[in-house]
CSV table of C-alpha atoms in Angstrom, one decimal:
chain,number,residue,atom,x,y,z
A,6,MET,CA,0.0,0.0,0.0
A,7,ARG,CA,2.7,2.5,-1.1
A,8,GLY,CA,0.1,4.9,-2.3
A,9,LEU,CA,-1.0,5.5,1.3
A,10,THR,CA,2.6,6.0,2.7
A,11,ASP,CA,4.0,8.4,0.1
A,12,GLY,CA,1.1,10.9,0.1
A,13,ARG,CA,-0.5,9.8,-3.1
A,14,THR,CA,-4.0,8.3,-3.6
A,15,PRO,CA,-4.3,4.6,-4.5
A,16,GLY,CA,-5.4,5.5,-8.0
A,17,GLU,CA,-2.4,7.7,-8.6
A,18,SER,CA,0.0,5.0,-7.4
A,19,ARG,CA,-1.4,2.4,-9.7
A,20,ARG,CA,-1.2,4.7,-12.8
A,21,ARG,CA,2.4,5.7,-12.1
A,22,SER,CA,3.7,2.2,-11.5
A,23,GLY,CA,2.2,1.0,-14.7
A,24,GLU,CA,0.3,-1.8,-13.2
A,25,PRO,CA,-2.6,-3.2,-15.2
A,26,ARG,CA,-6.0,-1.8,-13.9
A,27,GLY,CA,-7.5,-5.3,-13.5
A,28,THR,CA,-4.5,-6.6,-11.6
A,29,THR,CA,-4.7,-3.6,-9.3
A,30,GLN,CA,-8.4,-4.2,-8.6
A,31,ALA,CA,-7.8,-7.8,-7.8
A,32,ALA,CA,-5.1,-7.0,-5.4
A,33,SER,CA,-7.2,-4.4,-3.7
A,34,ALA,CA,-10.1,-6.9,-3.4
A,35,ALA,CA,-7.7,-9.4,-1.8
A,36,VAL,CA,-6.4,-6.8,0.6
A,37,ALA,CA,-10.0,-5.9,1.5
A,38,VAL,CA,-10.7,-9.5,2.3
A,39,PHE,CA,-7.7,-9.8,4.6
A,40,VAL,CA,-8.6,-6.6,6.3
A,41,ALA,CA,-12.2,-7.8,6.9
A,42,LEU,CA,-10.9,-11.1,8.1
A,43,GLY,CA,-8.5,-9.4,10.5
A,44,VAL,CA,-11.4,-7.2,11.9
A,45,SER,CA,-13.5,-10.3,12.4
A,46,LEU,CA,-10.8,-12.2,14.2
A,47,SER,CA,-10.0,-9.2,16.5
A,48,GLY,CA,-13.7,-9.0,17.3
A,49,CYS,CA,-13.7,-12.7,18.5
A,50,GLY,CA,-10.9,-12.0,20.9
A,51,THR,CA,-11.4,-12.6,24.6
A,52,GLY,CA,-11.3,-8.9,25.5
A,53,GLY,CA,-13.3,-7.7,22.4
A,54,THR,CA,-16.8,-6.4,22.1
A,55,GLY,CA,-17.7,-8.2,18.9
A,56,ALA,CA,-19.8,-11.2,18.1
A,57,ARG,CA,-18.9,-13.1,21.2
A,58,ASP,CA,-20.3,-10.5,23.5
A,59,GLU,CA,-23.5,-10.0,21.6
A,60,GLY,CA,-24.1,-13.4,20.2
A,61,PRO,CA,-26.0,-16.4,21.8
A,62,ALA,CA,-24.6,-17.7,25.1
A,63,HIS,CA,-22.5,-20.9,25.2
A,64,ALA,CA,-24.0,-24.1,26.5
A,65,ASP,CA,-22.0,-23.8,29.8
A,66,ALA,CA,-23.3,-20.2,30.2
A,67,VAL,CA,-26.9,-21.4,29.7
A,68,GLY,CA,-26.4,-24.2,32.2
A,69,GLY,CA,-25.0,-21.8,34.8
A,70,ALA,CA,-27.9,-19.4,34.4
A,71,ALA,CA,-30.3,-22.3,34.8
A,72,SER,CA,-28.6,-23.6,37.9
A,73,SER,CA,-28.5,-20.1,39.5
A,74,SER,CA,-32.1,-19.3,38.8
A,75,PRO,CA,-34.4,-19.4,42.0
A,76,GLU,CA,-36.5,-22.5,42.4
A,77,PRO,CA,-40.3,-22.0,42.0
A,78,ALA,CA,-42.0,-21.1,45.2
A,79,ALA,CA,-43.9,-23.9,46.9
A,80,LYS,CA,-47.6,-23.7,46.5
A,81,ALA,CA,-49.6,-22.8,49.7
A,82,SER,CA,-51.6,-25.7,51.0
A,83,PRO,CA,-55.4,-25.0,50.8
A,84,SER,CA,-57.1,-24.1,54.0
A,85,LYS,CA,-59.2,-26.9,55.5
A,86,ALA,CA,-62.9,-26.1,55.2
A,87,PRO,CA,-64.7,-26.4,58.5
A,88,ASP,CA,-67.1,-29.3,59.0
A,89,ARG,CA,-70.6,-28.1,58.3
A,90,VAL,CA,-73.2,-28.8,61.0
A,91,ASP,CA,-76.9,-29.2,60.8
A,92,ALA,CA,-77.7,-26.0,62.7
A,93,VAL,CA,-81.4,-26.6,62.9
A,94,ARG,CA,-81.0,-30.1,64.4
A,95,LEU,CA,-78.3,-28.8,66.7
A,96,VAL,CA,-80.6,-26.0,68.1
A,97,LYS,CA,-83.7,-28.2,68.4
A,98,ALA,CA,-81.8,-30.9,70.2
A,99,ASP,CA,-80.1,-28.5,72.6
A,100,PRO,CA,-81.8,-28.5,76.1
A,101,LYS,CA,-80.4,-25.0,76.8
A,102,VAL,CA,-82.5,-23.5,74.0
A,103,SER,CA,-85.9,-22.2,75.2
A,104,ALA,CA,-89.1,-23.7,74.0
A,105,GLU,CA,-90.2,-20.4,72.6
A,106,VAL,CA,-87.1,-20.2,70.3
A,107,LYS,CA,-87.7,-23.8,69.2
A,108,ARG,CA,-91.2,-22.9,68.2
A,109,GLU,CA,-90.0,-20.0,66.1
A,110,LEU,CA,-87.5,-22.3,64.4
A,111,LYS,CA,-89.7,-23.4,61.5
A,112,PRO,CA,-89.3,-23.2,57.7
A,113,CYS,CA,-90.1,-19.9,56.1
A,114,VAL,CA,-90.2,-21.2,52.5
A,115,ALA,CA,-90.2,-24.9,51.7
A,116,ASP,CA,-87.3,-26.3,53.7
A,117,GLU,CA,-85.4,-23.0,54.2
A,118,TYR,CA,-85.0,-22.2,57.9
A,119,PRO,CA,-84.3,-18.7,59.3
A,120,VAL,CA,-80.8,-19.4,60.7
A,121,ASP,CA,-77.5,-17.7,60.1
A,122,VAL,CA,-74.4,-19.9,60.8
A,123,SER,CA,-70.8,-18.7,61.2
A,124,TYR,CA,-67.6,-20.7,61.8
A,125,GLY,CA,-64.4,-19.4,63.5
A,126,LYS,CA,-62.0,-19.7,66.4
A,127,LEU,CA,-63.5,-18.4,69.6
A,128,THR,CA,-62.7,-20.8,72.4
A,129,GLY,CA,-59.1,-21.9,71.5
A,130,GLY,CA,-60.1,-25.5,70.6
A,131,SER,CA,-58.6,-27.6,67.9
A,132,ALA,CA,-61.8,-27.2,65.8
A,133,GLU,CA,-63.6,-24.1,64.7
A,134,ASP,CA,-66.6,-23.0,66.9
A,135,VAL,CA,-70.1,-22.6,65.5
A,136,VAL,CA,-72.2,-19.5,66.0
A,137,VAL,CA,-75.9,-19.9,65.3
A,138,ASN,CA,-78.4,-17.0,65.1
A,139,VAL,CA,-82.1,-17.9,65.0
A,140,LEU,CA,-84.3,-15.3,63.3
A,141,THR,CA,-88.0,-14.7,62.6
A,142,CYS,CA,-89.3,-15.3,59.2
A,143,GLY,CA,-91.2,-12.1,58.6
A,144,ASP,CA,-88.9,-9.3,59.7
A,145,ALA,CA,-85.6,-11.3,60.4
A,146,VAL,CA,-85.5,-10.3,64.0
A,147,GLY,CA,-82.9,-12.3,66.0
A,148,VAL,CA,-84.6,-14.2,68.7
A,149,GLY,CA,-81.6,-16.3,69.9
A,150,SER,CA,-77.9,-16.5,69.5
A,151,TYR,CA,-75.7,-19.5,70.5
A,152,VAL,CA,-72.1,-20.6,70.4
A,153,TYR,CA,-71.2,-24.3,70.1
A,154,ARG,CA,-67.8,-25.8,70.9
A,155,GLU,CA,-66.8,-29.2,69.6
A,156,GLU,CA,-66.0,-31.6,72.3
A,157,ASP,CA,-65.6,-35.4,72.2
A,158,GLY,CA,-67.1,-35.7,68.8
A,159,GLY,CA,-70.1,-33.6,69.6
A,160,TYR,CA,-71.0,-29.9,70.2
A,161,ARG,CA,-71.6,-28.3,73.6
A,162,ASN,CA,-73.5,-25.0,74.1
A,163,VAL,CA,-71.1,-22.6,75.7
A,164,PHE,CA,-73.1,-19.3,75.2
A,165,LYS,CA,-76.7,-18.2,74.6
A,166,ALA,CA,-78.5,-14.9,74.4
A,167,GLU,CA,-82.3,-15.0,74.0
A,168,ALA,CA,-83.5,-11.5,74.6
A,169,PRO,CA,-84.7,-10.3,71.2
A,170,PRO,CA,-83.6,-8.6,69.1
A,171,VAL,CA,-80.2,-10.1,69.4
A,172,TYR,CA,-77.4,-11.1,66.9
A,173,ALA,CA,-74.0,-12.6,67.5
A,174,GLU,CA,-70.9,-12.4,65.3
A,175,ILE,CA,-67.2,-13.4,65.3
A,176,ASP,CA,-64.8,-10.5,65.2
A,177,ARG,CA,-61.0,-11.2,65.2
A,178,GLY,CA,-61.4,-14.0,67.7
A,179,ASP,CA,-63.9,-12.3,70.0
A,180,LEU,CA,-67.7,-12.8,70.2
A,181,VAL,CA,-69.6,-9.6,69.5
A,182,VAL,CA,-73.3,-9.6,70.5
A,183,THR,CA,-75.6,-6.7,69.3
A,184,LYS,CA,-78.8,-6.1,71.2
A,185,GLN,CA,-81.2,-3.5,69.9
A,186,VAL,CA,-82.9,-1.2,72.3
A,187,TYR,CA,-86.5,0.0,72.1
A,188,ASP,CA,-88.1,2.9,73.8
A,189,LYS,CA,-91.8,2.9,74.6
A,190,GLY,CA,-93.8,3.1,71.4
A,191,ASP,CA,-90.9,2.2,69.1
A,192,PRO,CA,-92.0,-0.1,66.2
A,193,VAL,CA,-90.1,-3.3,65.6
A,194,SER,CA,-88.6,-1.8,62.5
A,195,SER,CA,-87.3,1.3,64.2
A,196,PRO,CA,-85.3,0.7,67.5
A,197,SER,CA,-84.0,3.7,69.4
A,198,GLY,CA,-80.4,2.3,69.7
A,199,GLU,CA,-78.3,-0.7,70.3
A,200,ASN,CA,-75.9,-2.2,72.8
A,201,VAL,CA,-72.8,-3.9,71.4
A,202,ILE,CA,-71.1,-6.3,73.9
A,203,THR,CA,-67.8,-7.9,73.3
A,204,TYR,CA,-67.0,-11.3,74.9
A,205,ARG,CA,-63.7,-13.1,75.2
A,206,TRP,CA,-63.1,-16.7,76.1
A,207,ALA,CA,-61.2,-17.1,79.4
A,208,SER,CA,-61.1,-19.9,82.0
A,209,GLY,CA,-63.5,-22.1,80.1
A,210,ARG,CA,-66.3,-19.5,79.6
A,211,PHE,CA,-67.1,-16.2,77.8
A,212,ALA,CA,-66.5,-13.1,79.9
A,213,GLU,CA,-67.7,-9.6,79.0
A,214,GLU,CA,-64.7,-7.5,77.8
A,215,TYR,CA,-66.4,-4.2,77.1
A,216,ARG,CA,-69.6,-2.7,75.7
A,217,THR,CA,-70.7,0.3,73.8
A,218,HIS,CA,-74.1,2.0,73.3
A,219,ASN,CA,-75.2,3.6,70.1
A,220,ASP,CA,-78.3,5.9,69.7
A,221,TYR,CA,-80.1,5.9,66.4
A,222,SER,CA,-81.4,9.1,64.9
A,223,ASN,CA,-85.2,9.0,64.3
A,224,SER,CA,-85.3,12.3,62.5
A,225,ALA,CA,-84.4,11.0,59.1
A,226,GLY,CA,-87.3,9.8,57.1
A,227,ASN,CA,-89.9,11.0,59.6
A,228,ALA,CA,-90.5,14.5,58.2
A,229,PRO,CA,-93.9,14.8,56.5
A,230,THR,CA,-93.8,14.8,52.7
A,231,PRO,CA,-95.2,18.0,51.3
A,232,ALA,CA,-98.3,17.7,49.1
A,233,PRO,CA,-97.7,18.3,45.4
A,234,GLU,CA,-98.8,21.7,44.2
A,235,PRO,CA,-101.8,21.7,41.8
A,236,ASP,CA,-101.0,22.3,38.2
A,237,GLY,CA,-101.6,26.0,37.2
C-alpha cells in the first residue's frame, strides 16, 4: 500500500507504477478480504466487544444461568374447610334453648329455615366453633344467639342470648353480640339504639370484655312529605 505511505492516492500509485488496472483491482479486493478477516478475528478475541459479547450464550453459560435461577415457590396448601353442621337439628336438640325459640324455628319457605351460621376460632379449641343465630321469618329479627364448641365428637353449648332482638358475630377471635334497644312506642322496624357487647373466652367461659351503646337518629325519614302543588 505505497500509495497510502508516500502521500498519493491509491489511483495515482497504480497509474504511475504502470500496473494493469484489472490486476490492481484484484489486489485491492484481496487486501480488503484480509482486512475484513482481521477485523472479524479481532472481534472474536477474549477482550473484544464483537460477536462473542453480543451473540448467543454458550451451553455452559446457559447451564450456569439455569442452575443459579431461583426455584419456583412452593404452593400454599389450601385451608381446611370447617365441618358443616346441621344447625337446625343442633338447636332443636339443645336442652339449653328455650321452647319459645324452638317454636320460632320453622321453615319460612319450603325447607329453608331462618338461621345464620358462622364458623371461626373463639374458644381456643382444635376445631372451629359454630355461631348460630335464629331469626323470625317475617322481619328477620334475631330471637336467639348461640355458640357451640366441639368436644368429644359432639357440640356443647357454651353461650346463649335469647333477649330479642339479638345477633352474635365473630370479630377477630372475639364474640360480639348486638342487642337493639327500644323505647316505649318504638315499632319493631325502628329501634332507638343498640348495645354492642364484646365477649372473650377465658377460663372455660365467655367473659364480657367491654360494651358500647349507640343511639339511632329517628329524624331522618320521619318528616312529612309536602303535598304536590296543583297544576296551574
